[in-house]
Coordinates of C-alpha atoms in Angstrom, one line a residue:
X1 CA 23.7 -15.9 -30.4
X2 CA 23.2 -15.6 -26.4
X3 CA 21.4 -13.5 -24.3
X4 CA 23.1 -10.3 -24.0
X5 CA 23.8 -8.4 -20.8
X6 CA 23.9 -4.3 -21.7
X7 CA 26.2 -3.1 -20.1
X8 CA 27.2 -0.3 -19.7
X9 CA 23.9 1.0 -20.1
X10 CA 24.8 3.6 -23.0
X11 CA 25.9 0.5 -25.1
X12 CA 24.0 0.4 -28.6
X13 CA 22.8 -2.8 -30.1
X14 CA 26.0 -5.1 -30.1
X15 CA 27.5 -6.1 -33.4
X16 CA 26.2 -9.8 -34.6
X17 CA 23.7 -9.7 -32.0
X18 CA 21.1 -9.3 -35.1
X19 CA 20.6 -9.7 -38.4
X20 CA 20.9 -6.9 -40.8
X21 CA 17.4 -7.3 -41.9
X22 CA 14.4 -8.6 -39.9
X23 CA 11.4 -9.8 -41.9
X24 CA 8.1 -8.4 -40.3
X25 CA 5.8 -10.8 -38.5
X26 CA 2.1 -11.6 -40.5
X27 CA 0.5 -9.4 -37.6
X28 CA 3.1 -6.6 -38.1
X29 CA 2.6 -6.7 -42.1
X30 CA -1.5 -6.5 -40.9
X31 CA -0.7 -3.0 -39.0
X32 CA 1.9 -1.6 -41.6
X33 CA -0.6 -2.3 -44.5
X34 CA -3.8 -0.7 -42.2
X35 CA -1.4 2.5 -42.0
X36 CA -2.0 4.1 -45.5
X37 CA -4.6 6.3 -44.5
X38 CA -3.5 9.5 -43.3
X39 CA -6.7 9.9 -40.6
X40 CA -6.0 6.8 -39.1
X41 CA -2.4 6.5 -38.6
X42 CA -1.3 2.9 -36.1
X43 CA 0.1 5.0 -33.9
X44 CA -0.9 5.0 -30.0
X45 CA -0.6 7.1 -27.1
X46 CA 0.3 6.7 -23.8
X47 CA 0.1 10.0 -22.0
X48 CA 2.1 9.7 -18.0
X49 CA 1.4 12.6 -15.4
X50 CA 3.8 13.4 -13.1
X51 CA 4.1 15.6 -9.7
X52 CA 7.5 17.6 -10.0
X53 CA 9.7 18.7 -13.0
X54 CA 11.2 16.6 -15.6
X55 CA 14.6 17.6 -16.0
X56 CA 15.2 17.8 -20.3
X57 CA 19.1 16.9 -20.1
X58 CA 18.5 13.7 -17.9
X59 CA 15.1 12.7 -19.9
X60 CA 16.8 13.3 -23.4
X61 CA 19.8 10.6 -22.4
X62 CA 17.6 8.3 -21.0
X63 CA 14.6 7.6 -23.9
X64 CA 18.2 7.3 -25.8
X65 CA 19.6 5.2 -23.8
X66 CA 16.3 3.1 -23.6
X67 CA 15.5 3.2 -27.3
X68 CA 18.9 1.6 -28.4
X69 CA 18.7 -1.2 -26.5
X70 CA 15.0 -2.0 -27.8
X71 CA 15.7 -2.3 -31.7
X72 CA 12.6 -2.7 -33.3
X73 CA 12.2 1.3 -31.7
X74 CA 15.5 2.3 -33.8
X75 CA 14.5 0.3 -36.7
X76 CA 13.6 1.4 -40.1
X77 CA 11.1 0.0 -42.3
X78 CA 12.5 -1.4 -45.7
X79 CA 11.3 -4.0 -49.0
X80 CA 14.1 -6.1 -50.5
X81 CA 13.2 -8.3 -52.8
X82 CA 9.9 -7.6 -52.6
X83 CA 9.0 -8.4 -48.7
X84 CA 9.2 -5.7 -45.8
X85 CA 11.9 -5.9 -43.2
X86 CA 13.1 -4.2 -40.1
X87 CA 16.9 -2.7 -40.7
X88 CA 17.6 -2.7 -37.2
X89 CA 19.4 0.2 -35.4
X90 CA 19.9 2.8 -38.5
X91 CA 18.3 5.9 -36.5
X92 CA 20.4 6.9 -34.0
X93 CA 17.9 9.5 -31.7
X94 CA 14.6 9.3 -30.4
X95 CA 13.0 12.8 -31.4
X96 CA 11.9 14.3 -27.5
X97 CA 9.9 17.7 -27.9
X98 CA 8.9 19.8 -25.2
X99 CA 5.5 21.0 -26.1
X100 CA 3.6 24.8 -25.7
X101 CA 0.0 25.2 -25.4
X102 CA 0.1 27.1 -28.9
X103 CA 1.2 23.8 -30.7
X104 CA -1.4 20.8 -31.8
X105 CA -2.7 18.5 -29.5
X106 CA -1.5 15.7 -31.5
X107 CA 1.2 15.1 -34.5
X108 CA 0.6 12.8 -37.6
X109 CA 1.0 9.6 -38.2
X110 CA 4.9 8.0 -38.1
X111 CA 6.3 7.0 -41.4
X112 CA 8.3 3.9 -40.8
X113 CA 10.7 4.4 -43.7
X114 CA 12.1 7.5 -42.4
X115 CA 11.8 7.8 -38.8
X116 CA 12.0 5.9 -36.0
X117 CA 8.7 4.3 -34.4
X118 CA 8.6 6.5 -31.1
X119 CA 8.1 10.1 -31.0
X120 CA 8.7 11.5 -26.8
X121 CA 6.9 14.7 -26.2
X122 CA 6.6 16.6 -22.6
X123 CA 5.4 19.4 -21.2
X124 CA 6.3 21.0 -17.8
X125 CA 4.4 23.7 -15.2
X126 CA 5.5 25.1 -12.3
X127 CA 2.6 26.1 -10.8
X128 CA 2.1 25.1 -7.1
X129 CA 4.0 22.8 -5.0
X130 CA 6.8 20.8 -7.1
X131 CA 5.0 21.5 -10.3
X132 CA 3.6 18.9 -12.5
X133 CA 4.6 17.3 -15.8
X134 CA 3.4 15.5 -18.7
X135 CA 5.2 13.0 -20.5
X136 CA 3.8 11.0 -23.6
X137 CA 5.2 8.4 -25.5
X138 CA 3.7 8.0 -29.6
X139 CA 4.4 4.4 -30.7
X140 CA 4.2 2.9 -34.4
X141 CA 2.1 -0.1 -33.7
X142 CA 4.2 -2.1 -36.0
X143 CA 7.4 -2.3 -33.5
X144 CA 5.7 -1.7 -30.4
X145 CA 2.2 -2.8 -28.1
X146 CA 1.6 -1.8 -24.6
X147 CA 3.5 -4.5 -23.2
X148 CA 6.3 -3.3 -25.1
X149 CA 5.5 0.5 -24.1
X150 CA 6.2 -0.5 -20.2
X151 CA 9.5 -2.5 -20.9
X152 CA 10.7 1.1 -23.1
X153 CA 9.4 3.1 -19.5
X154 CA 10.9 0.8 -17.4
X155 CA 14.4 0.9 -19.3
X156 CA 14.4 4.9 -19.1
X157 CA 12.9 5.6 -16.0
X158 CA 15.8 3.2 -14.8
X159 CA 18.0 5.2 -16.5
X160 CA 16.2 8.6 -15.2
X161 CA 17.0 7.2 -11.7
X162 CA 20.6 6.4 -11.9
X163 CA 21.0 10.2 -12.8
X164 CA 19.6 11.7 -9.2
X165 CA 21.6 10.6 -5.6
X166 CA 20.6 6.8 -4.7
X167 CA 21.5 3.1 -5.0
X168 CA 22.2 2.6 -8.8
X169 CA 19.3 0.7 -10.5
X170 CA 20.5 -2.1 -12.7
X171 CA 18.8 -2.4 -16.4
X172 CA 17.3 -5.9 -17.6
X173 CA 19.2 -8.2 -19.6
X174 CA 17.2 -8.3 -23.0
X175 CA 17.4 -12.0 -24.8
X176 CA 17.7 -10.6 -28.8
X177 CA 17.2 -14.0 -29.9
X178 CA 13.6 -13.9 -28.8
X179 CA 13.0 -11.0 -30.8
X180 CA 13.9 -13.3 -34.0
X181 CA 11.2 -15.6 -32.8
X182 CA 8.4 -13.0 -32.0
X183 CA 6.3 -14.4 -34.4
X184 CA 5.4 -17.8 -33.3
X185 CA 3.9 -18.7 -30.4
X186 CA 4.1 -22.5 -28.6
X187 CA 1.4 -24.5 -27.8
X188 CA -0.1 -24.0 -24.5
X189 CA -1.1 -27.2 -23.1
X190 CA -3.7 -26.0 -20.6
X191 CA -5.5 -24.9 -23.7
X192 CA -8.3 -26.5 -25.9
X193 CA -7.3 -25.2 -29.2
X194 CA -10.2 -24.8 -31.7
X195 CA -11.4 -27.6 -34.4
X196 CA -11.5 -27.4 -37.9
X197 CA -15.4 -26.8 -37.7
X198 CA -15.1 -24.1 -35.4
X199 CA -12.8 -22.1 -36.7
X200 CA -14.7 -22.5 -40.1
X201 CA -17.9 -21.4 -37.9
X202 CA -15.9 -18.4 -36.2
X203 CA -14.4 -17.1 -39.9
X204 CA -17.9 -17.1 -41.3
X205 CA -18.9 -15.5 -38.7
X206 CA -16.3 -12.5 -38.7
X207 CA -16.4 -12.0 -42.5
X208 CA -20.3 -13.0 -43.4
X209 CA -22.0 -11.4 -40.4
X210 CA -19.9 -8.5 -39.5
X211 CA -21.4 -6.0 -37.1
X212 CA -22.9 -2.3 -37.3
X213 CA -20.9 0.6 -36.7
X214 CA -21.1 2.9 -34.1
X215 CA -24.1 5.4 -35.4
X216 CA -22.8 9.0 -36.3
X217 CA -25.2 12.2 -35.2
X218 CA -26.5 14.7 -37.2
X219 CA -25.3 17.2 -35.2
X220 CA -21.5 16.0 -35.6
X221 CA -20.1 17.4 -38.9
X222 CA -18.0 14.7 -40.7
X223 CA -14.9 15.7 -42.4
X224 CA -15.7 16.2 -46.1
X225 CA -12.2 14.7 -47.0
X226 CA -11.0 18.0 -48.7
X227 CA -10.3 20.3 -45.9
X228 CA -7.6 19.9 -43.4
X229 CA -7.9 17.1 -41.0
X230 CA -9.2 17.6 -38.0
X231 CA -7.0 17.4 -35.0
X232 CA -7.3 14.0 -33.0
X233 CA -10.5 13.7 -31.0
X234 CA -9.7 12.6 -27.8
X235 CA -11.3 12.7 -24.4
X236 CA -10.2 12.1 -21.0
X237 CA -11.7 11.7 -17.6
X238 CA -9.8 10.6 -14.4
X239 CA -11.8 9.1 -11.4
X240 CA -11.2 10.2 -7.8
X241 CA -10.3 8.1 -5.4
X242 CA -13.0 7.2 -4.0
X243 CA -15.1 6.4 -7.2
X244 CA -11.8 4.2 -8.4
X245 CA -11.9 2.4 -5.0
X246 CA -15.8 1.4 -5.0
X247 CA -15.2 0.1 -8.8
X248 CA -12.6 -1.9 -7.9
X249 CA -14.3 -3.0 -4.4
X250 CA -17.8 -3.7 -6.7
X251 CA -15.5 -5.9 -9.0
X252 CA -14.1 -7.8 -6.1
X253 CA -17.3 -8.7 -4.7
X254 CA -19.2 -9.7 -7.5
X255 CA -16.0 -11.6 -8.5
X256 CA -15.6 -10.1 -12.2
X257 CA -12.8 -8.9 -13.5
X258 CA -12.3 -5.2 -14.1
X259 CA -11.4 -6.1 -18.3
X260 CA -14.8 -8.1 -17.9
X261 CA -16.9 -5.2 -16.5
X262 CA -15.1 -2.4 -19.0
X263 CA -16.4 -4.7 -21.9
X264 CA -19.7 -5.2 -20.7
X265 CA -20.2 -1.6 -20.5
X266 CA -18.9 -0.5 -23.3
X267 CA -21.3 -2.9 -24.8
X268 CA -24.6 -1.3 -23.0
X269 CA -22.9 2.2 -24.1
X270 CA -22.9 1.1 -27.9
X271 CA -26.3 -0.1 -27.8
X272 CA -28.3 2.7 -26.2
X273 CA -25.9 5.3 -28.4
X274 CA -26.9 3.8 -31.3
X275 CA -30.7 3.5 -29.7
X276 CA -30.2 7.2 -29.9
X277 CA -28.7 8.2 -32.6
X278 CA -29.0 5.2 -35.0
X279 CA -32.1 3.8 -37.4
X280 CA -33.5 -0.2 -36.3
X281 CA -30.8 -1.6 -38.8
X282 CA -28.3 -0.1 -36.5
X283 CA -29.2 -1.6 -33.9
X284 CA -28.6 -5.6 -34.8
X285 CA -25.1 -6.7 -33.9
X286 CA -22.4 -5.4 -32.1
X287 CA -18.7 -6.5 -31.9
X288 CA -15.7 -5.0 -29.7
X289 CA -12.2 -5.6 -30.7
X290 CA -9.7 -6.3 -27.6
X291 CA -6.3 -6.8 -27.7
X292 CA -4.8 -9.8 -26.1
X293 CA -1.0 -10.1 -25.0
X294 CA 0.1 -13.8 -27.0
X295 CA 3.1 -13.6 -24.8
X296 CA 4.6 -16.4 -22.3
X297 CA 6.9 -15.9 -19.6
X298 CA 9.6 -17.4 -21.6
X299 CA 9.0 -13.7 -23.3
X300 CA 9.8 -11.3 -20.1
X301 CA 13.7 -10.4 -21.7
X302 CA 11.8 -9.4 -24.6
X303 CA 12.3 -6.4 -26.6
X304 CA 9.9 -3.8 -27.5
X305 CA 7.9 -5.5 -29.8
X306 CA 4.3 -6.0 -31.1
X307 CA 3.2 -9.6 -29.7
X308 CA -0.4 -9.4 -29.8
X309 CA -3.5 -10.7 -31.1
X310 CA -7.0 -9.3 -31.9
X311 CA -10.1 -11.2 -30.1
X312 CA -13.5 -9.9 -30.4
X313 CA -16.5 -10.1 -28.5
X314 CA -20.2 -10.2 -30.3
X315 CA -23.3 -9.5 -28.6
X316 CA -26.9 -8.9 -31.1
X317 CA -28.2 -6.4 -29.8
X318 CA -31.3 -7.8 -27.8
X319 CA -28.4 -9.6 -25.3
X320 CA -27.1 -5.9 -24.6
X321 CA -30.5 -4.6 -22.5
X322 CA -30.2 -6.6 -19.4
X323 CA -27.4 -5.6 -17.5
X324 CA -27.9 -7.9 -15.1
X325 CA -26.7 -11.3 -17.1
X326 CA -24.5 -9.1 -19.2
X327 CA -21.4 -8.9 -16.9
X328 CA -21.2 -13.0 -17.0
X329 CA -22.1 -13.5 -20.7
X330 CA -19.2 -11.0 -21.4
X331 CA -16.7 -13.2 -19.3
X332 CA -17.8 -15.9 -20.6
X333 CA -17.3 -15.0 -24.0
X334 CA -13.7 -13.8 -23.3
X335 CA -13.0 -16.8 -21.1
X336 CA -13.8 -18.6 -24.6
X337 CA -11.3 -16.2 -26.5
X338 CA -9.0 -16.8 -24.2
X339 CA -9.1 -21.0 -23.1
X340 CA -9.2 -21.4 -27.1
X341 CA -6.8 -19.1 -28.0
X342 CA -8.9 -17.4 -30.3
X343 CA -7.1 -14.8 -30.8
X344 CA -3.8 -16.8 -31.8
X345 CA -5.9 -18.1 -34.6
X346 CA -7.0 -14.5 -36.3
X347 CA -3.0 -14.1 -36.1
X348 CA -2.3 -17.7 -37.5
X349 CA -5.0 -16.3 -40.3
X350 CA -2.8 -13.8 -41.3
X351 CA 0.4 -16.2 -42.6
X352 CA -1.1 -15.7 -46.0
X353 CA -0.3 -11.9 -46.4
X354 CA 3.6 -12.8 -46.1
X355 CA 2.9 -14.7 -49.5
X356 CA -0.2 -12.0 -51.1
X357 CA 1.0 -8.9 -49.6
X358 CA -2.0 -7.8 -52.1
X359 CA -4.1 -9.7 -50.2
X360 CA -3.5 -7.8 -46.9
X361 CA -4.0 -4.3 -48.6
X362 CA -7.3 -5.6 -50.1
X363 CA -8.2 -6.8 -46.8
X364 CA -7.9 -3.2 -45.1
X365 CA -10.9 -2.0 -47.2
X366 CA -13.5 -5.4 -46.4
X367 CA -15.4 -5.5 -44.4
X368 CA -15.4 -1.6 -43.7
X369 CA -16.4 -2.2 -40.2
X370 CA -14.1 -5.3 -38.3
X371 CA -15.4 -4.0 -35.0
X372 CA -18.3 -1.5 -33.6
X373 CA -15.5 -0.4 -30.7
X374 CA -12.0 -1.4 -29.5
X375 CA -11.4 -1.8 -26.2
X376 CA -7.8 -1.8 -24.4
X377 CA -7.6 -2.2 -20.3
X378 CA -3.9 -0.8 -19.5
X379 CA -4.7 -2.5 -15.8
X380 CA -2.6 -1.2 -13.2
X381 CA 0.6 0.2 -15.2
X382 CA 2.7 0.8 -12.0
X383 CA 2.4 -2.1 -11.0
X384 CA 5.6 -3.6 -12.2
X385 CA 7.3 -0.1 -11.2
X386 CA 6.6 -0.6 -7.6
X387 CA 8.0 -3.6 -6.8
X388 CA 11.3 -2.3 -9.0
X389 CA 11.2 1.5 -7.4
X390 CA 12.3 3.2 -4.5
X391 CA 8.8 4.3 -2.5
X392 CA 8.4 7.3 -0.7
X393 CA 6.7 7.3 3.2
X394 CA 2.9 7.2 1.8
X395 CA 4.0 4.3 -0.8
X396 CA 3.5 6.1 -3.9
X397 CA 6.6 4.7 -6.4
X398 CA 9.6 7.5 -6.9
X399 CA 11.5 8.1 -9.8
X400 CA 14.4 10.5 -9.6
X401 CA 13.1 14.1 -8.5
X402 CA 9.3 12.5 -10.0
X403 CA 6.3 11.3 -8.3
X404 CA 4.4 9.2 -10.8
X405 CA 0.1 9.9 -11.1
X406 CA -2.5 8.6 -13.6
X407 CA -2.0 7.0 -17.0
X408 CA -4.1 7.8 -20.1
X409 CA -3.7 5.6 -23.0
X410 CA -5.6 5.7 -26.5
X411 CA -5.8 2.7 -28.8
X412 CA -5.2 3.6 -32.8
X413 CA -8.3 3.2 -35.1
X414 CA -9.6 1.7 -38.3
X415 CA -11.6 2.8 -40.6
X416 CA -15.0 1.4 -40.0
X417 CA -14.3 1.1 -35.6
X418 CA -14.9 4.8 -34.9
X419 CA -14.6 4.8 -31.4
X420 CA -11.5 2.9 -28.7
X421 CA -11.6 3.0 -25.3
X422 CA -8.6 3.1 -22.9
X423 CA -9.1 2.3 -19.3
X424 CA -6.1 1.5 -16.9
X425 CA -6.1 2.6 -12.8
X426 CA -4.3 2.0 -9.3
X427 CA -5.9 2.2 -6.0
X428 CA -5.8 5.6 -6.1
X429 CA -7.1 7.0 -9.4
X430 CA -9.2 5.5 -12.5
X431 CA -8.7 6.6 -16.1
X432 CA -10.7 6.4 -19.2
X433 CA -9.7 7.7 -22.2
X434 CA -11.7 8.0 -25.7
X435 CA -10.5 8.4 -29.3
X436 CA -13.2 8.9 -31.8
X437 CA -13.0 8.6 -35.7
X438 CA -11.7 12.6 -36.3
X439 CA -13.7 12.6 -40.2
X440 CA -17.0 11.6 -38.3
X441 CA -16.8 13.1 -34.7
X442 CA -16.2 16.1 -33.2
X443 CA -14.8 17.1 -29.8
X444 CA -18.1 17.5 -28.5
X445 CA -19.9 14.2 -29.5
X446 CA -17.0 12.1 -28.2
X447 CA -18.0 13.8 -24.8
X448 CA -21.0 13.0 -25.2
X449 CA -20.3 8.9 -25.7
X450 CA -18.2 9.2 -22.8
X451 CA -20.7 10.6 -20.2
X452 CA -22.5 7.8 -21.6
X453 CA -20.3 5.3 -20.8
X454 CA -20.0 7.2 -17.4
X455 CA -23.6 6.7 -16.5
X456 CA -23.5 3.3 -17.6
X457 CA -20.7 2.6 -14.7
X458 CA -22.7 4.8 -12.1
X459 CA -25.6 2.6 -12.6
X460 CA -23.4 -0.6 -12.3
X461 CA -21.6 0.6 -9.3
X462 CA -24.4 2.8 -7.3
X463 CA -22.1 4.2 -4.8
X464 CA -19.4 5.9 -7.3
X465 CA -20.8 9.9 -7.2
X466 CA -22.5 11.5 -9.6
X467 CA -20.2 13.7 -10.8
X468 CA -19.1 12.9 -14.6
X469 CA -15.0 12.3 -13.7
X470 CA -12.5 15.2 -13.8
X471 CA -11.6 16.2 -17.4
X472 CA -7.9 16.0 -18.5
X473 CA -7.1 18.1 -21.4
X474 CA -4.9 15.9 -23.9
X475 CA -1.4 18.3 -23.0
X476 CA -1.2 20.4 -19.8
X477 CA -2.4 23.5 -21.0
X478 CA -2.2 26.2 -18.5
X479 CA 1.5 27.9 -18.4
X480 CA 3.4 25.7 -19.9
X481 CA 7.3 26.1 -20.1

């Protein structure tokens, strides 16, 4: 097999270019197997706001378009002989639903075997100037990470573009070969991997020393199991400018990293909620799960895929009160994850499920809690789109008749982690969005952590204002078409 050029861009995965089944990866058997609870489906959310109106006909052709060249999306989930595989390209659409104020917030959770991994949904208002839209993109974890969410957007907005007056944009070549191999990962040589003694020390301390959850109020009723599940509980808040600018001006001159500060935090959050709201033996160890891309740059023609692992950051409590010598502990822990590839071996760890699927299932239930919080920094998303995309007079990235604004992006949860964090920003705007465990928290307790959180970055960063961040309800809700 070669790398394959797609064109023209309507072409469908080419004959012979893969297998007719795919066995899943460890890490993807790890997120199919977490998926059997119905109130925590592996699903995340990337929400996109745009100034203008998406037009339905050109959108519909190009998530199409986008999803057939990006298998794994168009894939369905199968067992022969026992072990699960990918049967690549046997959906044929990408479900795109515009979406009223009357309907839910959120959908449920995606079942592989009989529907693709991406649901599209929109929502359009013409109120004022060129209107505004709302565009979100629901992922099956399995088949897709945020890496792979911005090489499906950068496929369709490509797509979107070529269907409005301008010089044609031409779409990636996508190496399907290195979708085969997205399961292993070469040695780095710049890195110290980790000894037989340490990863022996790390292990024991993951499974014989696991951390306390995030402390539940009195005042938030939990869902009693029997009822109807409660919608998703999510909250948003977008910075303005100016507080986005003097967070990213504070990071820059204390030299920290923005991932760094968002970790360190969340960390000073966790302990005074559970200060709050918890008894002393909540208060003893805290751990926050972050997701770290495993991929190279031998990986940039690659598919949507999953290629992450899972490192985690652990703090006892007493560490957590001085927020002075937090910010550089935290980097120093993650520069440890990181220079010893830490999380490559969780990921390694996992090999054995392809041999005790039983294993993996068992493994779902213990511990109950694998981390107090998750934690996912989207960066700068646009990024990437700016130095691909025409730019209007102010600089601001243009896509057809669209002018792209924030991002808002949810990690999924576990049982046991009842609260992930979503941060992502540009030089003009700062996002932070919060999904909280729907059977233990309502609406207005995860408000409440996040005006936590809030304070905690007004007192890091003295010159943000002290107003709490504009709230974004999860769908544009006012006169929707």
């Amino acid at each position: 097999m070669t790398i394959l050029s797609i064109h023209p861009e309507d072409e469908t995965i080419p004959d012979g270019a893969l297998p007719e089944s795919i066995p899943l990866t460890p890490f993807e058997l790890f997120i199919v197997e977490g998926d059997r609870n119905p109130d925590y489906p592996m699903t995340l959310y990337v929400e996109m706001e745009f100034e203008g109106i998406i037009d339905e006909r050109v959108l519909r052709k190009a998530v199409n378009i986008s999803a057939r060249r990006n298998p794994l999306l168009v894939s369905r989930l199968a067992i022969e002989d026992g072990v699960r595989v990918w049967k690549p390209g046997e959906f044929k659409d990408i479900s795109v639903r515009r979406i009223t104020a009357e309907e839910p917030d959120f959908p449920s959770g995606i079942d592989l075997t009989c529907e693709p991994g991406l649901r599209i949904m929109f929502s359009t208002s013409h109120d004022g100037g060129r209107g505004k839209s709302f565009f979100r993109m629901q992922y099956h974890h399995a088949c897709c990470d945020g890496q792979g969410a911005r090489r499906f957007a950068l496929d369709a907005f490509s797509v979107y573009i070529n269907e409005f007056p301008g010089e044609p944009m031409k779409l990636d070549r996508l190496d399907y070969d290195r979708l085969l191999s997205r399961g292993t990962f070469p040695e780095r040589k710049e890195v110290r991997r980790t000894t037989a003694r340490e990863k022996f020390r790390y292990a024991w301390g993951f499974h014989c020393q696991p951390p306390n959850a995030l402390a539940v109020p009195k005042s938030s009723r939990p869902h009693d199991g029997r009822s109807i599940p409660r919608p998703s509980v999510i909250v948003r808040r977008r910075l303005s400018q100016h507080d986005a600018q003097c967070v990213l001006a504070k990071a820059a001159e204390c030299e920290e990293s923005l991932n760094d500060v968002t970790a360190a935090l969340l960390f000073r959050t966790l302990t005074r909620w559970n200060e709050q709201h918890g008894r002393p033996k909540d208060c003893r160890r805290l751990r926050v799960l972050v997701p770290i891309d495993m991929r190279t740059p031998g990986d940039a023609r690659l598919p949507c895929s999953n290629r992450l692992g899972f490192g985690f950051l652990t703090r006892q409590f007493e560490d957590c009160l001085d927020a002075t010598s937090l910010v550089p502990d935290v980097r120093e822990q993650m520069n440890l994850v990181k220079n010893q590839q830490l999380a490559r071996d969780f990921v390694e760890g996992l090999v054995i499920y392809q041999t005790a699927p039983w294993l993996a299932r068992m493994t779902q239930r213990w511990p109950e809690c694998m981390a107090t919080a998750l934690l996912t920094n989207l960066g700068d998303p646009w990024r990437r789109f700016r130095r691909r995309f025409d730019k209007s007079e102010d600089g601001q990235v243009r896509i057809g008749n669209l002018t792209p604004g924030p991002i808002y992006g949810v990690p999924p949860l576990r049982r046991g982690t009842r609260v992930g964090v979503g941060v992502a920003h540009d030089i003009h705007w700062m996002t932070i969005s919060l999904q909280a465990d729907r059977t233990l928290f309502d609406q207005k307790t995860a408000a409440e952590f996040m005006d936590l959180y809030l304070a905690e970055w007004r007192a890091w960063c003295p010159s943000m204002s002290e107003t709490p961040g504009e709230e974004i309800p999860v769908m544009l809700t006012a006169k929707v078409a």
